[in-house]
Amino acid sequence: MLKGIATSASAFEQFHAPAVASLMVSSLSPAERDELAAPLQNPDLSRNWSTDTSRSSLVQTILDRLQSLRTDG
């Protein structure tokens, strides 16, 4: 999943890798959540999905959930 987020070439991959990540967020360990957040927050990678609202919205939802899990414990 992380490789799909970090190295996805097509719009299909750029949507589905984060979609899978979204389903898994709550079951990840804190270290895995940090590992997931890193590519999603990387400005070089975020250019890939910033022009598509469905992808950018999905990524923002994941980041919000990660932040919420961080603050909730």
PDB file of C-alpha atoms in Angstrom:
ATOM      1  CA  MET A   1       0.000   0.000   0.000  1.00  0.00           C
ATOM      2  CA  LEU A   2       2.769   2.465   0.906  1.00  0.00           C
ATOM      3  CA  LYS A   3       4.626   1.662  -2.288  1.00  0.00           C
ATOM      4  CA  GLY A   4       1.430   2.282  -4.240  1.00  0.00           C
ATOM      5  CA  ILE A   5       1.070   5.692  -2.642  1.00  0.00           C
ATOM      6  CA  ALA A   6       4.710   6.687  -3.053  1.00  0.00           C
ATOM      7  CA  THR A   7       5.310   5.378  -6.570  1.00  0.00           C
ATOM      8  CA  SER A   8       1.921   5.238  -8.274  1.00  0.00           C
ATOM      9  CA  ALA A   9       2.070   6.167 -11.929  1.00  0.00           C
ATOM     10  CA  SER A  10      -1.547   6.183 -13.037  1.00  0.00           C
ATOM     11  CA  ALA A  11      -4.563   8.043 -11.722  1.00  0.00           C
ATOM     12  CA  PHE A  12      -6.111   4.643 -10.962  1.00  0.00           C
ATOM     13  CA  GLU A  13      -3.204   3.727  -8.683  1.00  0.00           C
ATOM     14  CA  GLN A  14      -3.139   7.210  -7.163  1.00  0.00           C
ATOM     15  CA  PHE A  15      -6.769   6.760  -6.104  1.00  0.00           C
ATOM     16  CA  HIS A  16      -6.851   3.111  -5.082  1.00  0.00           C
ATOM     17  CA  ALA A  17      -3.696   2.991  -2.948  1.00  0.00           C
ATOM     18  CA  PRO A  18      -5.029   5.724  -0.630  1.00  0.00           C
ATOM     19  CA  ALA A  19      -8.496   4.117  -0.757  1.00  0.00           C
ATOM     20  CA  VAL A  20      -7.039   0.884   0.624  1.00  0.00           C
ATOM     21  CA  ALA A  21      -5.063   2.879   3.187  1.00  0.00           C
ATOM     22  CA  SER A  22      -8.267   4.578   4.293  1.00  0.00           C
ATOM     23  CA  LEU A  23      -9.810   1.204   5.078  1.00  0.00           C
ATOM     24  CA  MET A  24      -6.791   0.184   7.143  1.00  0.00           C
ATOM     25  CA  VAL A  25      -6.031   3.347   9.133  1.00  0.00           C
ATOM     26  CA  SER A  26      -7.733   2.351  12.368  1.00  0.00           C
ATOM     27  CA  SER A  27      -6.020  -1.055  12.448  1.00  0.00           C
ATOM     28  CA  LEU A  28      -2.489   0.321  11.988  1.00  0.00           C
ATOM     29  CA  SER A  29      -0.003   0.662  14.817  1.00  0.00           C
ATOM     30  CA  PRO A  30       1.218   4.172  15.693  1.00  0.00           C
ATOM     31  CA  ALA A  31       4.485   3.513  13.830  1.00  0.00           C
ATOM     32  CA  GLU A  32       2.590   2.299  10.754  1.00  0.00           C
ATOM     33  CA  ARG A  33       0.371   5.386  10.887  1.00  0.00           C
ATOM     34  CA  ASP A  34       3.455   7.602  10.893  1.00  0.00           C
ATOM     35  CA  GLU A  35       4.821   5.612   7.969  1.00  0.00           C
ATOM     36  CA  LEU A  36       1.555   6.150   6.088  1.00  0.00           C
ATOM     37  CA  ALA A  37       1.435   9.879   6.861  1.00  0.00           C
ATOM     38  CA  ALA A  38       4.929  10.534   5.488  1.00  0.00           C
ATOM     39  CA  PRO A  39       4.198  10.070   1.761  1.00  0.00           C
ATOM     40  CA  LEU A  40       0.757  11.667   2.090  1.00  0.00           C
ATOM     41  CA  GLN A  41       2.382  14.825   3.493  1.00  0.00           C
ATOM     42  CA  ASN A  42       5.272  14.862   1.020  1.00  0.00           C
ATOM     43  CA  PRO A  43       4.855  17.953  -1.220  1.00  0.00           C
ATOM     44  CA  ASP A  44       6.558  16.245  -4.160  1.00  0.00           C
ATOM     45  CA  LEU A  45       4.060  13.391  -4.062  1.00  0.00           C
ATOM     46  CA  SER A  46       1.020  15.482  -3.235  1.00  0.00           C
ATOM     47  CA  ARG A  47       1.313  17.201  -6.608  1.00  0.00           C
ATOM     48  CA  ASN A  48       0.182  13.890  -8.129  1.00  0.00           C
ATOM     49  CA  TRP A  49      -3.263  14.104  -6.577  1.00  0.00           C
ATOM     50  CA  SER A  50      -3.721  17.801  -5.837  1.00  0.00           C
ATOM     51  CA  THR A  51      -5.326  18.454  -9.232  1.00  0.00           C
ATOM     52  CA  ASP A  52      -8.040  15.828  -8.687  1.00  0.00           C
ATOM     53  CA  THR A  53     -10.598  16.621  -6.009  1.00  0.00           C
ATOM     54  CA  SER A  54     -11.559  12.988  -5.374  1.00  0.00           C
ATOM     55  CA  ARG A  55      -7.949  12.008  -4.709  1.00  0.00           C
ATOM     56  CA  SER A  56      -7.048  15.114  -2.732  1.00  0.00           C
ATOM     57  CA  SER A  57     -10.227  14.773  -0.659  1.00  0.00           C
ATOM     58  CA  LEU A  58      -9.436  11.131   0.096  1.00  0.00           C
ATOM     59  CA  VAL A  59      -5.868  11.968   1.125  1.00  0.00           C
ATOM     60  CA  GLN A  60      -7.082  14.809   3.353  1.00  0.00           C
ATOM     61  CA  THR A  61      -9.614  12.479   4.978  1.00  0.00           C
ATOM     62  CA  ILE A  62      -6.848   9.989   5.744  1.00  0.00           C
ATOM     63  CA  LEU A  63      -4.610  12.706   7.187  1.00  0.00           C
ATOM     64  CA  ASP A  64      -7.486  13.975   9.339  1.00  0.00           C
ATOM     65  CA  ARG A  65      -8.141  10.456  10.642  1.00  0.00           C
ATOM     66  CA  LEU A  66      -4.459   9.952  11.387  1.00  0.00           C
ATOM     67  CA  GLN A  67      -4.391  13.230  13.320  1.00  0.00           C
ATOM     68  CA  SER A  68      -7.528  12.288  15.210  1.00  0.00           C
ATOM     69  CA  LEU A  69      -6.057   8.920  16.192  1.00  0.00           C
ATOM     70  CA  ARG A  70      -2.875  10.695  17.345  1.00  0.00           C
ATOM     71  CA  THR A  71      -4.764  13.059  19.622  1.00  0.00           C
ATOM     72  CA  ASP A  72      -7.225  10.447  20.897  1.00  0.00           C
ATOM     73  CA  GLY A  73      -4.501   8.201  22.092  1.00  0.00           C
TER      74      GLY A  73
END
